[in-house]
Amino acid sequence: MTVTDTSAYETLRSKLREAAVFASVTSVLSWDQETYMPAGGGEARAEQMAAMAGLVHERKTASELADLIAQAADEVGSDDVAAVNVARMQRDFDRETKLPSKLVANIARTSSIAQDAWKAARASNDFAAFKPHLEKMLELTRQKAECWGTPDDGELYDALLDEYEPNARATEIEAVFGPLGNQLSELVAELMDAPNPPSLEPFKRPVAISAQAELGRHVLSAFGFDLNTGRLDVTAHPFCQDVGPGDTRLTTRYTEAGVGDALFSTMHEGGHGLYEQNLPKAERFGEPLGQSISLGIHESQSRFWENIVGRSAEFWRWLTPTVKDLFGDGYAHTTADELYRAANVVERSYIRVESDEATYNLHVMLRFELERALVSGELSVADLPGAWNERFERLLGVPVPDDARGCLQDVHWSFGLIGYFPTYTLGNLYAAQFTEAMEAELGQLGPRIERGEFGPIREWLTDNIYSQGRRYEAGELCERITGKALSDEPLMRYLRGKLRPVYGL
Ligand code: ZN
């Protein structure tokens, strides 16, 4: 390929970078709303978000882009990498231009208000207060899906799913989730009757928040998360917000009652952060080749670092001396094995984000079923709490005590993030399957983890996943790395192989 600085391809790249700069302003506003904005700023922030969303949308849908994309496609011709870059730009442009600016601004404004309403409703366990906001968001989300259009071989929900997991179909997800759900329910039942259940007690000892924060930073640094180009703050609902080149922000939450929640949230968001920090963003900000593939692949990284690394026996052998140093007397006689076992307690609990590796996917399946029914119109918002409670008890085997611990627990729907939940379980599936491929190449990860040698692991992930941007689609990447389509088998092998021995089976 011969392209000059004035080529359509280069002009296109710089236009997309401009759009990404506008979008990154929105990222800072959104991060600020979740972290430090005073409660009274909500209305004004909603106006700011809507204004910025309008500007970003204008940039991404400018009519000149259509011509530039067509010209660039001719220019790059047979150059594989650039051709993929342009093809993905075309896809994004098509999706973006199908949404009217008015709808985009309306969604931004309505969701900003709905988020505040959700916070208040959850705090006071008042579904009725959130209901009109959720109805509005569902209606707007449906309008959005209709603009994108139902794929020929699919349903309206697929149009939403496509935003987070390009080309995924609800029926395909259902086909993997079904057998996975059955095997998980069996495994959980087996563990609940096991002779030697682990105790959570080692994570329930009071620990000063400053010491917990230091432990979190120690682990993040060891994993290779760069705190010079990243931050770690505190929010009610932990997240990773990528702002742009050199700026990746994580949040976690601390409770003095124990270290578990904060540490695992930190490792989880750290996994997202590692992906963001190792994308080729400096050169390719705003271009498909500088972006992550899908939320499923993103989640595979958070789950990999949080669970496959962070809940392994070798990880706890590595970390326990530091725990003892930082946490003092309360941990003087605690063994690595006790901490490892505590990290692998399986419980039938209500809250998804606090749930363990085995039951987590059951929580996700519940949301997938319900939101799919909300979008199809089979389920109304008014009937959501009842449907939630009934299905939850069927899947998890315990009754839901109230809506705050039921259908009000997640922030997602207040943002209009529908079609997003299944990507969490896709992430677990990808993580387990990638790990088997990594071990086939690097050997067992355990010994490296025990030595705190995370560099080669991160480098393998950077070579195979992070540095590729959106060069491959999720399914393609999975075939490329593992030689197989996504399957429930690696995840079930991993969970059975670890949890049965922990429980004395
Ligand atoms: Zn995540």
Coordinates of C-alpha atoms and ligand atoms in Angstrom, one line a residue:
M1 CA 0.0 0.0 0.0
T2 CA 1.3 3.5 -0.8
V3 CA -0.5 6.2 1.1
T4 CA 0.5 9.7 1.7
D5 CA -0.4 12.0 4.5
T6 CA -3.1 13.6 2.3
S7 CA -4.6 10.2 1.4
A8 CA -8.2 9.6 2.2
Y9 CA -7.1 6.9 4.6
E10 CA -4.9 9.3 6.6
T11 CA -7.6 12.0 6.5
L12 CA -10.1 9.5 7.8
R13 CA -7.8 8.4 10.6
S14 CA -7.4 12.0 11.7
K15 CA -11.2 12.6 11.6
L16 CA -11.8 9.6 13.7
R17 CA -9.2 10.7 16.2
E18 CA -11.0 14.0 16.5
A19 CA -14.2 12.3 17.2
A20 CA -12.5 10.1 19.8
V21 CA -11.1 13.3 21.5
F22 CA -14.7 14.6 21.9
A23 CA -15.8 11.1 23.2
S24 CA -13.0 11.2 25.7
V25 CA -14.4 14.4 27.2
T26 CA -17.7 12.5 27.7
S27 CA -15.6 9.8 29.5
V28 CA -14.2 12.3 31.9
L29 CA -17.7 13.8 32.6
S30 CA -19.1 10.3 33.2
W31 CA -16.2 9.3 35.4
D32 CA -16.6 12.5 37.4
Q33 CA -20.4 11.9 37.8
E34 CA -19.6 8.5 39.3
T35 CA -16.8 9.6 41.6
Y36 CA -16.7 13.2 42.8
M37 CA -19.6 15.2 41.4
P38 CA -21.9 16.6 44.1
A39 CA -25.5 15.2 44.0
G40 CA -26.9 18.6 43.0
G41 CA -24.9 18.6 39.8
G42 CA -27.1 15.9 38.2
E43 CA -29.4 18.1 36.1
A44 CA -26.5 20.2 34.7
R45 CA -24.4 17.1 34.0
A46 CA -27.3 15.6 32.1
E47 CA -27.3 18.7 29.8
Q48 CA -23.5 18.4 29.4
M49 CA -23.7 14.7 28.5
A50 CA -26.4 15.3 26.0
A51 CA -24.5 18.2 24.4
M52 CA -21.3 16.1 24.1
A53 CA -23.2 13.1 22.9
G54 CA -24.6 15.3 20.1
L55 CA -21.2 16.6 19.2
V56 CA -19.6 13.1 19.1
H57 CA -22.5 11.8 17.0
E58 CA -22.1 14.7 14.5
R59 CA -18.4 13.9 14.1
K60 CA -19.0 10.2 13.7
T61 CA -21.8 10.6 11.2
A62 CA -20.4 13.5 9.1
S63 CA -21.4 12.9 5.5
E64 CA -17.8 13.4 4.3
L65 CA -16.9 10.2 6.2
A66 CA -18.9 8.1 3.8
D67 CA -16.8 9.3 0.8
L68 CA -13.6 9.1 2.7
I69 CA -14.3 5.5 3.7
A70 CA -15.1 4.5 0.1
Q71 CA -11.9 6.2 -1.2
A72 CA -9.8 4.7 1.6
A73 CA -11.1 1.2 0.8
D74 CA -9.8 1.7 -2.7
E75 CA -6.5 3.0 -1.5
V76 CA -5.6 0.4 1.0
G77 CA -6.6 -2.4 -1.4
S78 CA -4.7 -5.5 -0.6
D79 CA -3.1 -4.3 2.7
D80 CA -4.7 -6.7 5.2
V81 CA -4.4 -4.6 8.3
A82 CA -5.5 -1.3 6.8
A83 CA -8.3 -3.1 4.9
V84 CA -9.7 -4.6 8.2
N85 CA -9.4 -1.1 9.8
V86 CA -11.4 0.5 7.0
A87 CA -14.0 -2.4 7.0
R88 CA -14.6 -1.9 10.8
M89 CA -14.9 1.9 10.2
Q90 CA -17.6 1.2 7.7
R91 CA -19.4 -1.0 10.1
D92 CA -19.2 1.7 12.9
F93 CA -20.3 4.4 10.5
D94 CA -23.3 2.4 9.3
R95 CA -24.4 1.7 12.8
E96 CA -23.9 5.3 14.0
T97 CA -25.7 6.9 11.0
K98 CA -28.7 4.8 11.6
L99 CA -29.3 6.7 14.9
P100 CA -31.0 10.1 14.6
S101 CA -29.1 12.8 16.6
K102 CA -32.3 13.6 18.5
L103 CA -32.6 10.1 19.8
V104 CA -28.9 9.9 20.8
A105 CA -29.2 13.2 22.8
N106 CA -32.5 12.0 24.3
I107 CA -30.9 8.7 25.5
A108 CA -28.0 10.6 27.0
R109 CA -30.2 13.0 28.9
T110 CA -32.8 10.4 30.0
S111 CA -30.2 7.9 31.2
S112 CA -28.3 10.5 33.1
I113 CA -31.5 11.3 35.1
A114 CA -32.4 7.6 35.3
Q115 CA -29.0 6.7 36.9
D116 CA -29.6 9.2 39.7
A117 CA -33.2 7.8 40.1
W118 CA -31.8 4.3 40.2
K119 CA -29.3 5.2 43.0
A120 CA -32.1 6.7 45.1
A121 CA -34.5 3.8 44.4
R122 CA -31.9 1.2 45.3
A123 CA -31.0 3.0 48.5
S124 CA -34.6 3.1 49.6
N125 CA -35.7 -0.2 48.1
D126 CA -38.3 1.5 46.1
F127 CA -38.9 -0.1 42.7
A128 CA -42.0 2.0 42.1
A129 CA -39.8 5.2 42.1
F130 CA -37.5 3.7 39.4
K131 CA -40.2 2.1 37.3
P132 CA -41.1 5.2 35.1
H133 CA -37.4 5.8 34.4
L134 CA -36.8 2.2 33.4
E135 CA -39.9 2.3 31.2
K136 CA -38.5 5.4 29.4
M137 CA -35.1 3.8 29.0
L138 CA -36.5 0.6 27.7
E139 CA -38.7 2.5 25.2
L140 CA -35.7 4.5 24.0
T141 CA -33.5 1.4 23.8
R142 CA -36.2 -0.4 21.7
Q143 CA -36.3 2.6 19.4
K144 CA -32.5 2.4 19.1
A145 CA -32.7 -1.3 18.2
E146 CA -35.3 -0.6 15.6
C147 CA -33.1 2.0 14.0
W148 CA -30.3 -0.6 13.7
G149 CA -32.8 -3.2 12.5
T150 CA -33.4 -6.8 13.4
P151 CA -30.9 -9.1 11.6
D152 CA -32.4 -11.4 9.0
D153 CA -31.6 -14.5 11.1
G154 CA -32.4 -13.0 14.5
E155 CA -34.6 -10.9 16.8
L156 CA -34.8 -7.3 17.9
Y157 CA -32.6 -8.0 21.0
D158 CA -29.8 -9.1 18.6
A159 CA -29.6 -5.5 17.3
L160 CA -28.7 -4.4 20.9
L161 CA -26.4 -7.4 21.5
D162 CA -24.5 -6.4 18.4
E163 CA -23.4 -3.2 20.0
Y164 CA -21.4 -5.1 22.7
E165 CA -20.7 -8.4 21.0
P166 CA -20.6 -7.8 17.3
N167 CA -22.5 -10.4 15.3
A168 CA -23.6 -12.4 18.3
R169 CA -27.1 -13.9 18.3
A170 CA -29.4 -14.5 21.3
T171 CA -30.2 -18.0 20.0
E172 CA -26.5 -18.9 19.9
I173 CA -25.9 -17.6 23.4
E174 CA -28.9 -19.5 24.6
A175 CA -27.4 -22.7 23.1
V176 CA -24.2 -22.3 25.1
F177 CA -25.8 -20.9 28.3
G178 CA -28.4 -23.8 28.5
P179 CA -25.9 -26.7 29.0
L180 CA -23.6 -24.4 31.0
G181 CA -26.4 -23.5 33.3
N182 CA -27.4 -27.2 33.9
Q183 CA -23.8 -28.2 34.6
L184 CA -23.3 -25.2 37.0
S185 CA -26.5 -25.9 38.9
E186 CA -25.3 -29.5 39.3
L187 CA -21.8 -28.5 40.4
V188 CA -23.2 -25.9 42.9
A189 CA -25.6 -28.6 44.4
E190 CA -22.7 -31.0 44.7
L191 CA -20.6 -28.4 46.5
M192 CA -23.4 -27.4 48.8
D193 CA -23.4 -31.0 50.1
A194 CA -19.6 -31.4 50.2
P195 CA -17.8 -32.7 53.3
N196 CA -15.2 -29.9 53.7
P197 CA -16.5 -26.5 52.7
P198 CA -14.1 -23.6 52.9
S199 CA -14.6 -20.7 55.3
L200 CA -14.9 -17.0 54.3
E201 CA -13.7 -15.9 57.7
P202 CA -10.2 -14.9 56.6
F203 CA -11.7 -12.2 54.5
K204 CA -14.1 -11.0 57.2
R205 CA -11.5 -9.7 59.6
P206 CA -11.4 -5.9 60.0
V207 CA -8.6 -4.3 58.1
A208 CA -7.8 -0.6 57.8
I209 CA -8.8 0.8 54.4
S210 CA -5.4 2.4 53.9
A211 CA -3.8 -1.1 54.2
Q212 CA -6.3 -2.6 51.8
A213 CA -5.6 0.2 49.3
E214 CA -1.9 -0.5 49.6
L215 CA -2.4 -4.2 48.9
G216 CA -4.6 -3.4 45.9
R217 CA -1.9 -1.1 44.4
H218 CA 0.8 -3.7 45.1
V219 CA -1.2 -6.4 43.1
L220 CA -2.0 -4.0 40.3
S221 CA 1.6 -3.0 39.9
A222 CA 2.7 -6.6 40.0
F223 CA 0.2 -7.5 37.2
G224 CA 1.8 -4.6 35.2
F225 CA -1.0 -2.0 35.5
D226 CA 0.8 1.3 35.1
L227 CA -0.3 3.8 37.8
N228 CA 1.4 6.6 36.0
T229 CA -1.1 6.3 33.2
G230 CA -3.9 5.1 35.4
R231 CA -5.7 5.9 38.6
L232 CA -7.6 4.0 41.3
D233 CA -10.5 5.7 43.0
V234 CA -13.5 4.7 45.1
T235 CA -17.2 4.3 43.9
A236 CA -20.2 2.3 45.0
H237 CA -20.1 0.2 41.8
P238 CA -16.5 -0.5 40.7
F239 CA -15.7 0.2 37.0
C240 CA -12.9 0.9 34.5
Q241 CA -13.2 4.0 32.5
D242 CA -10.8 4.4 29.7
V243 CA -10.3 8.1 28.9
G244 CA -7.7 8.0 26.1
P245 CA -4.0 7.4 25.5
G246 CA -2.2 7.6 28.9
D247 CA -5.4 7.8 31.0
T248 CA -7.1 4.6 32.2
R249 CA -9.1 5.0 35.4
L250 CA -10.2 2.2 37.7
T251 CA -12.5 2.3 40.8
T252 CA -13.0 -0.1 43.6
R253 CA -14.8 0.0 46.9
Y254 CA -13.6 -0.7 50.4
T255 CA -15.3 -1.9 53.6
E256 CA -13.4 -2.0 56.9
A257 CA -15.2 -5.3 57.5
G258 CA -12.8 -7.3 55.3
V259 CA -10.5 -7.2 52.3
G260 CA -12.2 -9.6 49.9
D261 CA -14.6 -7.3 48.0
A262 CA -12.1 -4.5 47.4
L263 CA -9.2 -6.8 46.4
F264 CA -11.2 -8.8 43.9
S265 CA -12.9 -5.7 42.5
T266 CA -9.5 -4.1 42.1
M267 CA -8.1 -7.1 40.3
H268 CA -11.2 -7.3 38.1
E269 CA -11.0 -3.7 37.0
G270 CA -7.3 -4.0 36.8
G271 CA -7.7 -6.7 34.1
H272 CA -9.9 -4.3 32.1
G273 CA -7.3 -1.7 32.6
L274 CA -4.4 -3.9 31.4
Y275 CA -6.3 -4.4 28.1
E276 CA -6.9 -0.7 27.7
Q277 CA -3.3 0.2 28.6
N278 CA -1.9 -2.3 26.1
L279 CA -4.0 -1.4 23.1
P280 CA -2.0 0.5 20.4
K281 CA -3.8 3.7 21.3
A282 CA -1.0 6.2 21.0
E283 CA -0.9 5.7 17.2
R284 CA -4.4 4.5 16.7
F285 CA -6.7 6.4 19.1
G286 CA -10.2 6.4 17.6
E287 CA -9.5 3.7 15.0
P288 CA -10.8 0.2 15.2
L289 CA -7.2 -1.1 15.4
G290 CA -6.7 0.8 18.6
Q291 CA -9.9 -0.4 20.2
S292 CA -11.0 -3.5 22.1
I293 CA -12.9 -6.2 20.2
S294 CA -16.0 -6.7 22.3
L295 CA -17.2 -6.6 25.8
G296 CA -17.0 -10.4 26.0
I297 CA -13.3 -10.3 25.2
H298 CA -12.9 -7.3 27.5
E299 CA -14.5 -9.3 30.3
S300 CA -12.4 -12.3 29.6
Q301 CA -9.4 -10.1 30.7
S302 CA -11.0 -8.9 33.9
R303 CA -12.1 -12.4 34.8
F304 CA -8.7 -13.9 33.9
W305 CA -6.8 -11.6 36.3
E306 CA -9.5 -11.6 39.0
N307 CA -10.3 -15.3 39.0
I308 CA -7.9 -17.5 37.1
V309 CA -4.9 -15.7 38.5
G310 CA -6.3 -14.1 41.6
R311 CA -8.2 -17.1 43.0
S312 CA -5.4 -19.6 42.3
A313 CA -3.5 -21.4 45.1
E314 CA -0.2 -20.1 43.7
F315 CA -1.4 -16.5 43.8
W316 CA -2.1 -16.8 47.5
R317 CA 1.3 -18.4 48.2
W318 CA 2.8 -15.4 46.4
L319 CA 0.6 -12.7 48.2
T320 CA 0.3 -14.1 51.7
P321 CA 3.6 -12.7 53.0
T322 CA 2.6 -9.2 51.8
V323 CA -0.9 -9.7 53.5
K324 CA 0.9 -10.5 56.7
D325 CA 3.2 -7.5 56.4
L326 CA 0.4 -5.0 55.6
F327 CA -2.4 -6.3 57.8
G328 CA -0.4 -7.1 60.9
D329 CA -1.4 -9.2 63.9
G330 CA -4.8 -10.3 62.7
Y331 CA -3.1 -12.3 60.0
A332 CA 0.0 -13.5 61.8
H333 CA -1.1 -17.1 61.9
T334 CA -3.1 -17.2 58.6
T335 CA -1.9 -19.6 56.0
A336 CA -1.9 -19.2 52.2
D337 CA -4.1 -22.2 52.0
E338 CA -6.7 -20.6 54.3
L339 CA -6.8 -17.5 52.1
Y340 CA -6.9 -19.6 48.9
R341 CA -9.9 -21.5 50.3
A342 CA -11.6 -18.3 51.4
A343 CA -11.2 -17.0 47.8
N344 CA -13.1 -20.0 46.5
V345 CA -16.2 -20.1 48.7
V346 CA -19.3 -20.9 46.6
E347 CA -22.6 -19.5 48.0
R348 CA -26.1 -19.1 46.9
S349 CA -26.3 -15.3 47.3
Y350 CA -28.4 -12.4 46.0
I351 CA -25.9 -9.9 44.6
R352 CA -24.2 -10.6 41.3
V353 CA -21.1 -8.5 41.9
E354 CA -20.5 -10.3 45.2
S355 CA -21.1 -13.7 43.8
D356 CA -18.5 -16.5 43.3
E357 CA -17.2 -17.9 40.0
A358 CA -19.7 -20.7 39.8
T359 CA -23.0 -19.0 40.7
Y360 CA -22.0 -15.8 38.9
N361 CA -23.0 -17.2 35.5
L362 CA -26.5 -18.2 36.9
H363 CA -27.0 -14.5 37.9
V364 CA -26.1 -13.5 34.3
M365 CA -28.4 -16.0 32.7
L366 CA -31.3 -14.6 34.8
R367 CA -30.7 -11.1 33.4
F368 CA -30.2 -12.4 29.9
E369 CA -33.6 -14.1 30.0
L370 CA -35.4 -11.2 31.5
E371 CA -34.0 -8.4 29.4
R372 CA -34.6 -10.5 26.2
A373 CA -38.3 -10.8 27.4
L374 CA -38.5 -7.0 28.1
V375 CA -37.2 -6.2 24.6
S376 CA -39.6 -8.6 22.9
G377 CA -42.5 -7.2 25.0
E378 CA -43.2 -10.6 26.5
L379 CA -42.5 -9.1 30.0
S380 CA -43.6 -5.6 31.1
V381 CA -41.5 -3.4 33.5
A382 CA -44.3 -3.6 36.0
D383 CA -44.0 -7.4 36.1
L384 CA -40.2 -7.3 36.4
P385 CA -39.8 -7.7 40.2
G386 CA -42.1 -10.7 40.3
A387 CA -40.5 -12.4 37.3
W388 CA -37.1 -11.7 38.7
N389 CA -37.9 -13.2 42.1
E390 CA -39.6 -16.2 40.7
R391 CA -36.8 -17.1 38.3
F392 CA -34.1 -16.2 40.8
E393 CA -35.4 -18.8 43.3
R394 CA -35.6 -21.4 40.5
L395 CA -32.0 -20.8 39.4
L396 CA -30.3 -20.1 42.7
G397 CA -32.5 -22.0 45.1
V398 CA -33.1 -19.1 47.6
P399 CA -35.9 -16.5 47.8
V400 CA -35.1 -12.8 47.1
P401 CA -35.7 -10.7 50.2
D402 CA -36.3 -7.3 48.6
D403 CA -35.9 -5.5 45.3
A404 CA -32.7 -3.7 46.4
R405 CA -31.2 -7.2 46.5
G406 CA -33.2 -8.2 43.5
C407 CA -34.0 -6.4 40.3
L408 CA -32.7 -3.0 41.5
Q409 CA -29.2 -4.2 42.2
D410 CA -27.5 -3.4 38.9
V411 CA -26.9 0.0 37.3
H412 CA -27.0 -1.3 33.7
W413 CA -30.6 -0.9 32.8
S414 CA -30.7 2.7 34.0
F415 CA -28.0 3.4 31.4
G416 CA -30.0 1.6 28.7
L417 CA -27.3 -1.1 28.7
I418 CA -29.5 -3.9 27.5
G419 CA -27.8 -6.8 25.7
Y420 CA -24.7 -6.2 27.9
F421 CA -25.2 -8.8 30.6
P422 CA -24.5 -12.0 28.5
T423 CA -21.0 -10.6 27.8
Y424 CA -20.0 -11.3 31.4
T425 CA -20.5 -15.0 31.0
L426 CA -19.0 -14.9 27.5
G427 CA -16.0 -13.4 29.2
N428 CA -15.7 -16.3 31.7
L429 CA -16.0 -18.8 28.8
Y430 CA -13.3 -17.0 26.7
A431 CA -11.0 -16.6 29.7
A432 CA -11.0 -20.3 30.5
Q433 CA -10.5 -21.3 26.8
F434 CA -7.6 -18.7 26.3
T435 CA -5.9 -20.0 29.5
E436 CA -5.7 -23.5 28.1
A437 CA -4.1 -22.2 24.9
M438 CA -1.7 -20.0 26.9
E439 CA -0.7 -23.0 29.1
A440 CA -0.1 -25.1 26.0
E441 CA 2.4 -22.5 24.9
L442 CA 3.9 -21.2 28.1
G443 CA 3.5 -24.3 30.3
Q444 CA 1.5 -24.3 33.6
L445 CA 0.9 -20.7 34.8
G446 CA 1.0 -21.8 38.5
P447 CA 4.8 -21.7 39.1
R448 CA 5.1 -18.3 37.4
I449 CA 2.3 -16.9 39.5
E450 CA 3.8 -18.2 42.7
R451 CA 7.0 -16.4 41.8
G452 CA 5.1 -13.2 41.1
E453 CA 6.3 -13.5 37.5
F454 CA 3.3 -11.9 35.7
G455 CA 5.2 -10.3 32.9
P456 CA 5.3 -13.3 30.5
I457 CA 1.6 -13.8 31.0
R458 CA 0.7 -10.2 30.3
E459 CA 3.0 -10.3 27.3
W460 CA 1.3 -13.4 25.9
L461 CA -2.0 -11.6 26.3
T462 CA -0.6 -8.4 24.7
D463 CA 0.7 -10.3 21.7
N464 CA -2.4 -12.4 21.1
I465 CA -5.1 -10.0 22.1
Y466 CA -4.3 -6.5 23.3
S467 CA -2.0 -5.4 20.5
Q468 CA -4.4 -6.6 17.9
G469 CA -7.1 -4.0 18.5
R470 CA -10.2 -5.0 16.5
R471 CA -8.3 -6.8 13.8
Y472 CA -10.3 -10.0 14.5
E473 CA -13.9 -10.5 15.6
A474 CA -14.4 -12.4 18.9
G475 CA -15.2 -15.7 17.4
E476 CA -12.4 -15.4 14.9
L477 CA -9.9 -14.5 17.6
C478 CA -11.0 -17.5 19.7
E479 CA -10.5 -19.9 16.7
R480 CA -7.1 -18.3 16.0
I481 CA -5.8 -18.6 19.6
T482 CA -7.4 -21.8 20.6
G483 CA -8.1 -23.6 17.3
K484 CA -11.8 -24.1 18.4
A485 CA -15.1 -22.3 18.6
L486 CA -16.2 -21.1 22.0
S487 CA -17.3 -24.0 24.2
D488 CA -18.5 -24.5 27.7
E489 CA -15.9 -27.3 28.3
P490 CA -12.8 -25.3 29.3
L491 CA -14.8 -23.3 31.9
M492 CA -16.4 -26.4 33.3
R493 CA -13.1 -28.2 33.4
Y494 CA -11.5 -25.3 35.2
L495 CA -14.3 -24.9 37.8
R496 CA -14.7 -28.6 38.6
G497 CA -10.9 -29.0 38.7
K498 CA -10.5 -26.3 41.2
L499 CA -13.7 -26.2 43.3
R500 CA -14.1 -30.0 43.9
P501 CA -10.8 -30.4 45.7
V502 CA -11.3 -27.1 47.7
Y503 CA -14.6 -28.7 48.9
G504 CA -13.0 -32.0 49.7
L505 CA -14.6 -33.9 46.8
Ligands
ZN1 ZN -15.9 -6.3 34.1

